[in-house]
Structure formats: structure tokens, C-alpha cells
């Protein structure tokens, strides 16, 4: 386990930027001013979306993290100079009722299909689990939406160093992706966080101000 320096990481382009919470919205067509490119975080409930967002910007308490799944139920917008990070509600929440699931599906589907300012999607998968039926359904929706997607494997700290590469290979294979198309991350050990921040900044045009 490497020693991790506390405080901002000077090589992470998002750690040196101011960031502000803009608001939580139930409407996928909400007009957020100023209009800027958006990078959305999507994945199963409890996969670690809010934690990843916090790690990316170096602000542990920014997005709400919870041990009980299904806490993020709205589109949460965070503004970095030049673009927005959007924390989407998680899918596959077993205890959600039928109506809540249908509402969720509509919110996310409409956002992915219609949102003009959506520049890219960070799709999170827990490295410990094979893709679920919900993950496969989301993959289909992402393909149909035609959006640029970066697949991110979360909670890499839960595996041993030697266990990581074969697991990443297996997961990439089961998703029909090349190994280079998946990014290993851990919000706890900070593995892959600077690399992901750099990819996000590149996806929105390489500018953070
Ligand atoms: P919803 O908003 O409910 O969809 O969940 P989420 O995807 O935003 O997950 P969240 O960030 O709230 O994290 C869920 C749980 O996983 C929390 O208990 C986190 O502490 C834990 N977790 C998140 N990221 C990591 C990680 O990199 N490593 C480990 N070990 N645990 C993590
Ligand atoms: Mg969340």
C-alpha cells in the first residue's frame, strides 16, 4: 500500500480548481446557467459515484456518500471552471419500488438521450462483481445514446495488487471492451484518480478555466 500525500495533488488538474455545488434537479431538461459541457457519472447504486467525484476534485465532503444505497435520487450538478460534473442517481437499487425504478429509468434515459450539453459519461462498475443485468441494460442505453463513454472500475483497493490485472481483463472482456478502455480506480487509495481527472479535462476540450 503506497503512502498517500494528504491535501491537493498538484498533478491532478481538478485539485487546483475551485468547485461549487450548483443544485439538485429532477428534470433532465433543466436549464443550468451558464450552459457548459457536462460530464455525467453513472453506475449501480453504491458503486462509488459520489466518492469518485469527491476524490477527483479533492473534496471529501462535497457529494454525499452513504453506506445505504439509493441516496442520490436527483441530478446533482457541480461546477468546475469550464464544465459541470453531474452525479446521477444509481440504478439497480434492490429495495426501490416499481414506481421509483420507472421514475429513475425515465430520468436517466431522457438525460442520456436528449441532453445537448452532455459531453461524456463516466460509467462505473465495481471491480469485484461481474456486470449485472442492470449494467448490461445500461451499456445498451449508452451505446444507443452515442455518447463518448469511459468505463471506470471502482474500489480497486478491495483486491490485491496481483489480483487487479486479471480481474480488469475479465471485466473488460465481458463488456466487449479492450483493456485500454477501462480505467482502474480507488477513491480510497486514490489509484487512477489523477489519470481519470486528466481524461475528463481532455474530454471537455482540455480547458479548466
Ligand atoms: P448511490 O448514490 O446510492 O447510488 O451510491 P454511490 O454510487 O454514490 O456510492 P457512494 O460513493 O455513496 O459509496 C457507497 C459505499 O462504497 C460507501 O460506503 C463508500 O465508502 C464505499 N466506497 C466508495 N468508493 C470506494 C472505494 O474506492 N473503495 C472502497 N473500499 N469503498 C468505497
Ligand atoms: Mg451517490
Short mmCIF file of N, CA and C in Angstrom, two decimals, residues 62-128:
data_model
loop_
_atom_site.label_atom_id
_atom_site.label_comp_id
_atom_site.label_asym_id
_atom_site.label_seq_id
_atom_site.Cartn_x
_atom_site.Cartn_y
_atom_site.Cartn_z
N UNK A 62 -17.82 16.79 -0.43
CA UNK A 62 -18.64 17.53 -1.39
C UNK A 62 -19.93 16.79 -1.76
N UNK A 63 -19.82 15.63 -2.40
CA UNK A 63 -21.02 14.85 -2.75
C UNK A 63 -21.30 13.88 -1.62
N UNK A 64 -22.57 13.64 -1.38
CA UNK A 64 -22.95 12.82 -0.24
C UNK A 64 -22.65 11.34 -0.48
N UNK A 65 -21.87 10.75 0.42
CA UNK A 65 -21.52 9.33 0.34
C UNK A 65 -22.30 8.61 1.42
N UNK A 66 -22.80 7.41 1.10
CA UNK A 66 -23.59 6.72 2.10
C UNK A 66 -23.42 5.22 2.06
N UNK A 67 -23.48 4.62 3.24
CA UNK A 67 -23.42 3.17 3.33
C UNK A 67 -24.70 2.52 2.85
N UNK A 68 -25.82 3.26 2.89
CA UNK A 68 -27.08 2.68 2.40
C UNK A 68 -27.35 3.18 1.00
N UNK A 69 -27.53 2.25 0.03
CA UNK A 69 -27.65 2.63 -1.36
C UNK A 69 -28.90 3.45 -1.66
N UNK A 70 -28.85 4.15 -2.79
CA UNK A 70 -30.03 4.89 -3.25
C UNK A 70 -30.13 6.28 -2.68
N UNK A 71 -29.03 6.85 -2.20
CA UNK A 71 -29.09 8.19 -1.59
C UNK A 71 -29.18 9.30 -2.61
N UNK A 72 -28.55 9.10 -3.76
CA UNK A 72 -28.59 10.15 -4.78
C UNK A 72 -29.80 9.88 -5.67
N UNK A 73 -30.81 10.73 -5.59
CA UNK A 73 -32.03 10.46 -6.36
C UNK A 73 -32.31 11.54 -7.40
N UNK A 74 -31.47 12.56 -7.45
CA UNK A 74 -31.68 13.65 -8.40
C UNK A 74 -30.41 13.85 -9.20
N UNK A 75 -30.47 14.73 -10.20
CA UNK A 75 -29.26 15.10 -10.94
C UNK A 75 -28.54 16.16 -10.13
N UNK A 76 -27.36 15.86 -9.64
CA UNK A 76 -26.61 16.82 -8.82
C UNK A 76 -25.50 17.44 -9.66
N UNK A 77 -25.57 18.77 -9.81
CA UNK A 77 -24.60 19.49 -10.66
C UNK A 77 -23.53 20.15 -9.80
N UNK A 78 -22.27 19.94 -10.21
CA UNK A 78 -21.13 20.60 -9.57
C UNK A 78 -20.40 21.35 -10.67
N UNK A 79 -20.08 22.60 -10.40
CA UNK A 79 -19.41 23.38 -11.43
C UNK A 79 -17.91 23.52 -11.15
N UNK A 80 -17.13 23.14 -12.16
CA UNK A 80 -15.70 23.36 -12.18
C UNK A 80 -15.53 24.45 -13.24
N UNK A 81 -14.53 25.33 -13.17
CA UNK A 81 -14.41 26.32 -14.24
C UNK A 81 -14.40 25.63 -15.62
N UNK A 82 -15.34 25.98 -16.46
CA UNK A 82 -15.36 25.45 -17.83
C UNK A 82 -16.31 24.30 -18.07
N UNK A 83 -16.75 23.59 -17.03
CA UNK A 83 -17.69 22.48 -17.25
C UNK A 83 -18.38 22.07 -15.96
N UNK A 84 -19.35 21.15 -16.11
CA UNK A 84 -20.05 20.62 -14.93
C UNK A 84 -19.76 19.12 -14.78
N UNK A 85 -19.70 18.69 -13.52
CA UNK A 85 -19.71 17.26 -13.21
C UNK A 85 -21.13 16.97 -12.70
N UNK A 86 -21.75 15.92 -13.21
CA UNK A 86 -23.14 15.63 -12.83
C UNK A 86 -23.21 14.24 -12.22
N UNK A 87 -23.59 14.19 -10.95
CA UNK A 87 -23.72 12.93 -10.21
C UNK A 87 -25.16 12.45 -10.42
N UNK A 88 -25.31 11.33 -11.12
CA UNK A 88 -26.65 10.80 -11.42
C UNK A 88 -27.06 9.78 -10.37
N UNK A 89 -28.36 9.57 -10.19
CA UNK A 89 -28.78 8.53 -9.24
C UNK A 89 -28.33 7.15 -9.72
N UNK A 90 -28.10 6.24 -8.77
CA UNK A 90 -27.64 4.90 -9.11
C UNK A 90 -28.78 4.00 -9.56
N UNK A 91 -28.48 3.05 -10.42
CA UNK A 91 -29.52 2.10 -10.86
C UNK A 91 -29.38 0.77 -10.11
N UNK A 92 -30.40 -0.07 -10.24
CA UNK A 92 -30.33 -1.41 -9.66
C UNK A 92 -30.50 -1.44 -8.16
N UNK A 93 -31.14 -0.42 -7.61
CA UNK A 93 -31.33 -0.39 -6.17
C UNK A 93 -32.45 -1.37 -5.80
N UNK A 94 -32.07 -2.49 -5.18
CA UNK A 94 -32.99 -3.62 -4.98
C UNK A 94 -34.25 -3.24 -4.20
N UNK A 95 -34.10 -2.34 -3.22
CA UNK A 95 -35.26 -2.05 -2.39
C UNK A 95 -36.17 -0.97 -2.96
N UNK A 96 -35.77 -0.36 -4.08
CA UNK A 96 -36.62 0.67 -4.68
C UNK A 96 -37.89 0.02 -5.21
N UNK A 97 -39.01 0.68 -5.05
CA UNK A 97 -40.28 0.14 -5.55
C UNK A 97 -40.36 0.30 -7.05
N UNK A 98 -41.44 -0.26 -7.61
CA UNK A 98 -41.63 -0.25 -9.06
C UNK A 98 -41.71 1.18 -9.61
N UNK A 99 -42.46 2.04 -8.90
CA UNK A 99 -42.66 3.41 -9.37
C UNK A 99 -41.33 4.17 -9.35
N UNK A 100 -40.55 3.95 -8.27
CA UNK A 100 -39.26 4.64 -8.15
C UNK A 100 -38.32 4.20 -9.27
N UNK A 101 -38.35 2.92 -9.58
CA UNK A 101 -37.49 2.39 -10.65
C UNK A 101 -37.87 2.99 -12.00
N UNK A 102 -39.19 3.06 -12.25
CA UNK A 102 -39.66 3.61 -13.52
C UNK A 102 -39.28 5.09 -13.62
N UNK A 103 -39.42 5.82 -12.51
CA UNK A 103 -39.07 7.24 -12.48
C UNK A 103 -37.59 7.43 -12.75
N UNK A 104 -36.79 6.57 -12.12
CA UNK A 104 -35.35 6.63 -12.30
C UNK A 104 -34.99 6.40 -13.77
N UNK A 105 -35.59 5.35 -14.31
CA UNK A 105 -35.26 4.98 -15.69
C UNK A 105 -35.57 6.13 -16.65
N UNK A 106 -36.70 6.78 -16.43
CA UNK A 106 -37.09 7.86 -17.32
C UNK A 106 -36.11 9.04 -17.17
N UNK A 107 -35.79 9.37 -15.94
CA UNK A 107 -34.88 10.50 -15.69
C UNK A 107 -33.54 10.28 -16.40
N UNK A 108 -32.96 9.10 -16.20
CA UNK A 108 -31.63 8.84 -16.75
C UNK A 108 -31.68 8.65 -18.27
N UNK A 109 -32.70 7.94 -18.73
CA UNK A 109 -32.82 7.70 -20.17
C UNK A 109 -32.98 9.04 -20.91
N UNK A 110 -33.87 9.88 -20.41
CA UNK A 110 -34.09 11.18 -21.06
C UNK A 110 -32.81 12.01 -21.02
N UNK A 111 -32.13 11.99 -19.88
CA UNK A 111 -30.89 12.77 -19.76
C UNK A 111 -29.86 12.28 -20.79
N UNK A 112 -29.66 10.97 -20.87
CA UNK A 112 -28.65 10.43 -21.79
C UNK A 112 -29.02 10.66 -23.25
N UNK A 113 -30.30 10.55 -23.54
CA UNK A 113 -30.71 10.66 -24.95
C UNK A 113 -30.80 12.10 -25.43
N UNK A 114 -31.27 12.99 -24.53
CA UNK A 114 -31.65 14.32 -25.01
C UNK A 114 -30.74 15.47 -24.61
N UNK A 115 -29.93 15.26 -23.61
CA UNK A 115 -29.19 16.39 -23.06
C UNK A 115 -28.15 16.90 -24.04
N UNK A 116 -28.36 18.10 -24.55
CA UNK A 116 -27.46 18.61 -25.59
C UNK A 116 -26.06 18.87 -25.07
N UNK A 117 -25.95 19.33 -23.84
CA UNK A 117 -24.64 19.71 -23.32
C UNK A 117 -23.84 18.54 -22.73
N UNK A 118 -24.40 17.34 -22.83
CA UNK A 118 -23.68 16.17 -22.28
C UNK A 118 -22.48 15.82 -23.17
N UNK A 119 -21.26 16.00 -22.62
CA UNK A 119 -20.05 15.79 -23.42
C UNK A 119 -19.48 14.39 -23.25
N UNK A 120 -19.77 13.74 -22.13
CA UNK A 120 -19.22 12.41 -21.92
C UNK A 120 -19.78 11.77 -20.66
N UNK A 121 -19.70 10.44 -20.63
CA UNK A 121 -20.24 9.69 -19.50
C UNK A 121 -19.13 8.85 -18.88
N UNK A 122 -18.97 8.99 -17.56
CA UNK A 122 -18.08 8.11 -16.81
C UNK A 122 -18.98 7.01 -16.25
N UNK A 123 -18.78 5.79 -16.75
CA UNK A 123 -19.64 4.65 -16.37
C UNK A 123 -18.88 3.79 -15.37
N UNK A 124 -19.43 3.68 -14.17
CA UNK A 124 -18.72 3.00 -13.09
C UNK A 124 -19.19 1.57 -12.90
N UNK A 125 -18.23 0.68 -12.69
CA UNK A 125 -18.52 -0.72 -12.39
C UNK A 125 -17.63 -1.15 -11.23
N UNK A 126 -18.21 -1.87 -10.29
CA UNK A 126 -17.45 -2.37 -9.13
C UNK A 126 -16.55 -3.50 -9.60
N UNK A 127 -15.25 -3.34 -9.34
CA UNK A 127 -14.28 -4.33 -9.85
C UNK A 127 -14.52 -5.73 -9.29
N UNK A 128 -15.22 -5.82 -8.18
CA UNK A 128 -15.38 -7.14 -7.53
C UNK A 128 -16.49 -7.98 -8.14
#
